[in-house]
C-alpha positions as semicolon CSV with decimal commas, in nm:
position;residue;x (nm);y (nm);z (nm)
1;M;0,679;1,218;2,565
2;N;0,669;1,194;2,232
3;Y;0,962;1,295;2,001
4;L;0,926;1,684;1,853
5;S;0,885;1,674;2,261
6;F;1,185;1,545;2,373
7;L;1,352;1,795;2,098
8;S;1,191;2,069;2,249
9;A;1,289;2,028;2,631
10;I;1,688;1,989;2,471
11;F;1,681;2,291;2,277
12;F;1,478;2,594;2,531
13;G;1,726;2,380;2,823
14;V;2,037;2,425;2,646
15;L;1,920;2,765;2,506
16;P;1,983;2,943;2,791
17;S;2,306;2,861;2,862
18;L;2,427;2,901;2,513
19;V;2,342;3,250;2,451
20;W;2,527;3,355;2,826
21;L;2,793;3,088;2,682
22;L;2,842;3,363;2,421
23;F;2,833;3,647;2,566
24;Y;3,135;3,547;2,808
25;L;3,310;3,430;2,506
26;R;3,388;3,746;2,425
27;E;3,569;3,825;2,700
28;D;3,820;3,636;2,639
29;V;4,114;3,941;2,389
30;R;4,258;3,571;2,256
31;P;3,994;3,313;2,169
32;E;3,971;2,949;2,365
33;P;3,948;2,725;2,086
34;K;3,663;2,612;1,978
35;A;3,723;2,256;2,052
36;M;3,840;2,307;2,463
37;V;3,551;2,487;2,481
38;L;3,311;2,288;2,339
39;K;3,484;1,929;2,544
40;I;3,445;2,129;2,907
41;F;3,098;2,270;2,796
42;F;3,037;1,853;2,720
43;L;3,227;1,759;3,040
44;G;3,025;2,002;3,277
45;G;2,652;1,852;3,150
46;L;2,787;1,510;3,243
47;V;2,917;1,554;3,594
48;V;2,597;1,703;3,637
49;F;2,468;1,303;3,674
50;P;2,722;1,222;3,930
51;G;2,638;1,612;4,126
52;F;2,296;1,469;4,165
53;F;2,359;1,172;4,333
54;V;2,555;1,361;4,565
55;E;2,367;1,558;4,650
56;N;2,030;1,293;4,748
57;E;2,237;1,148;4,986
58;I;2,401;1,389;5,150
59;L;2,026;1,612;5,114
60;R;1,890;1,218;5,267
61;L;2,153;1,229;5,548
62;M;2,098;1,595;5,655
63;E;1,756;1,556;5,697
64;N;1,827;1,252;5,915
65;V;1,984;1,512;6,136
66;N;1,719;1,823;6,041
67;F;1,969;2,051;5,953
68;S;1,806;2,384;5,881
69;L;1,707;2,501;5,484
70;F;1,951;2,681;5,476
71;W;2,251;2,481;5,584
72;K;2,092;2,184;5,338
73;N;2,155;2,440;5,021
74;I;2,449;2,604;5,123
75;L;2,567;2,230;5,225
76;G;2,327;1,976;5,042
77;I;2,330;2,131;4,705
78;A;2,574;2,435;4,615
79;L;2,887;2,282;4,776
80;V;2,889;2,007;4,549
81;E;2,748;2,185;4,236
82;E;3,091;2,376;4,272
83;F;3,283;2,094;4,325
84;F;3,169;1,956;4,015
85;K;3,135;2,191;3,842
86;F;3,491;2,282;3,896
87;L;3,650;1,978;3,906
88;V;3,588;1,965;3,498
89;V;3,812;2,177;3,545
90;F;4,116;2,115;3,783
91;L;4,079;1,789;3,528
92;F;4,152;1,873;3,203
93;V;4,258;2,214;3,219
94;L;4,425;2,355;3,408
95;K;4,756;2,101;3,285
96;N;4,629;2,212;2,922
97;P;4,846;2,405;2,705
98;E;4,565;2,580;2,612
99;F;4,530;2,684;2,977
100;D;4,775;2,997;2,902
101;E;4,631;3,371;3,071
102;P;4,496;3,364;3,402
103;V;4,167;3,506;3,230
104;D;4,106;3,155;3,101
105;A;4,075;3,024;3,448
106;M;3,731;3,246;3,448
107;I;3,589;3,135;3,084
108;Y;3,626;2,793;3,130
109;M;3,478;2,732;3,475
110;I;3,211;2,977;3,350
111;V;3,224;2,669;2,983
112;S;3,222;2,436;3,281
113;A;2,910;2,568;3,447
114;L;2,708;2,649;3,122
115;G;2,684;2,285;3,041
116;F;2,621;2,155;3,418
117;A;2,332;2,416;3,393
118;A;2,184;2,364;3,033
119;V;2,165;1,991;3,144
120;E;1,994;2,078;3,464
121;N;1,735;2,296;3,232
122;V;1,662;1,980;3,027
123;L;1,643;1,750;3,248
124;I;1,382;1,950;3,526
125;L;1,239;2,111;3,144
126;F;1,126;1,689;3,089
127;S;0,836;1,740;3,345
128;V;0,701;2,041;3,197
129;P;0,440;2,053;2,993
130;P;0,539;2,040;2,645
131;F;0,386;2,381;2,485
132;F;0,562;2,609;2,375
133;S;0,461;2,926;2,612
134;E;0,544;2,650;2,898
135;L;0,888;2,594;2,739
136;F;0,933;2,922;2,675
137;E;0,863;3,121;3,036
138;F;1,070;2,795;3,133
139;S;1,354;2,924;2,935
140;L;1,344;3,291;2,986
141;I;1,328;3,220;3,367
142;R;1,643;2,951;3,345
143;F;1,853;3,242;3,156
144;L;1,769;3,501;3,361
145;G;1,754;3,303;3,707
146;A;1,938;3,003;3,771
147;T;2,146;2,961;3,448
148;F;2,297;3,296;3,467
149;L;2,386;3,249;3,888
150;H;2,574;2,915;3,808
151;A;2,812;3,115;3,570
152;L;2,832;3,389;3,782
153;A;2,907;3,122;4,095
154;S;3,187;2,994;3,859
155;A;3,300;3,319;3,745
156;T;3,402;3,397;4,102
157;L;3,539;3,129;4,192
158;G;3,808;3,141;3,867
159;F;3,900;3,499;3,964
160;F;4,051;3,398;4,256
161;L;4,205;3,060;4,100
162;A;4,330;3,309;3,887
163;L;4,481;3,539;4,087
164;S;4,633;3,206;4,302
165;F;4,827;3,111;4,105
166;F;5,028;3,470;4,089
167;Q;4,952;3,539;4,495
168;R;4,818;3,293;4,743
169;K;4,707;2,950;4,676
170;K;4,506;2,988;4,935
171;L;4,289;3,246;4,753
172;I;4,127;2,989;4,619
173;W;3,961;2,860;4,937
174;L;3,876;3,182;4,953
175;G;3,706;3,189;4,612
176;F;3,543;2,800;4,634
177;V;3,355;2,924;4,962
178;L;3,198;3,295;4,761
179;A;3,130;3,052;4,493
180;V;2,941;2,829;4,791
181;F;2,764;3,126;4,955
182;L;2,615;3,339;4,641
183;H;2,488;2,980;4,562
184;G;2,327;2,852;4,804
185;L;2,189;3,195;4,937
186;Y;2,042;3,264;4,593
187;N;1,839;2,896;4,616
188;F;1,754;2,968;5,000
189;F;1,676;3,325;4,886
190;I;1,473;3,225;4,620
191;M;1,287;2,909;4,863
192;V;1,126;3,177;5,100
193;G;1,057;3,407;4,891
194;R;0,820;3,285;4,735
195;E;0,586;3,329;5,086
196;G;0,690;3,723;4,966
197;G;0,855;3,962;5,171
198;I;1,162;4,135;5,215
199;F;1,304;3,803;5,091
200;V;1,157;3,836;4,668
201;F;1,440;4,095;4,636
202;F;1,748;3,988;4,754
203;P;1,812;3,700;4,424
204;T;1,826;3,965;4,236
205;F;2,071;4,200;4,475
206;L;2,265;3,917;4,498
207;L;2,257;3,859;4,097
208;F;2,372;4,207;4,059
209;L;2,618;4,199;4,285
210;A;2,801;3,898;4,148
211;V;2,820;4,090;3,812
212;V;2,998;4,440;3,924
213;L;3,203;4,176;4,117
214;I;3,331;3,937;3,785
215;S;3,346;4,251;3,574
216;F;3,552;4,419;3,815
217;G;3,802;4,054;3,784
218;F;3,768;4,025;3,406
219;Q;3,882;4,396;3,370
220;K;4,127;4,348;3,669
221;L;4,273;4,021;3,489
222;K;4,298;4,174;3,129
223;R;4,474;4,485;3,319
224;S;4,769;4,321;3,535
225;W;4,787;3,994;3,312
226;P;4,714;4,071;2,958
227;I;4,852;3,743;2,819
228;S;5,110;3,595;3,059
229;G;5,216;3,216;3,176
230;K;5,169;2,969;3,445
231;N;5,317;2,871;3,660
């Protein structure tokens, strides 16, 4: 891979995440510090590497035990990736003074997820032919699909994380399970949908459902607690 191809892969890999990042940052009435946003975005990208290592080890073990494709996507991929994206927020956001209102939980989970998706996209693009049409097509597909999915799944967890500060703490586990199953089901239906049939429509339906729920979540948090402190 030459220098230009390398830069092109980075540009088209990161672009989908940057577009969604700018879109979702508008949901925050009191914008987060740019340095903090960049930090979480970078760390979200960084955890791709330990995440992929753990993923590969779990999938290898699951292969030996003959797990189904469904559970490989749920436990071997979605569970691992959602855990590492949340880990960034847990370690670097929850105790930070900049985390000062409930909607921040959704914002920072999305930022971490988009950082993760950006690096994931770049790594995949390194194996794509370095032609503009292929790079642009890949970037567009990831923008509408996998990158969007990463943001929505993590936003789901972020919503329940925000609720857990004011209601039952156990809500965070419900959010984590929902995020994992949204992510895993999307991946599963993408794979089985390649063979045609009704499954080809399921990923789009899941994304649409998630968009509705996340939009409701943003409005609920902003309406219920415009500016609140942490417990």
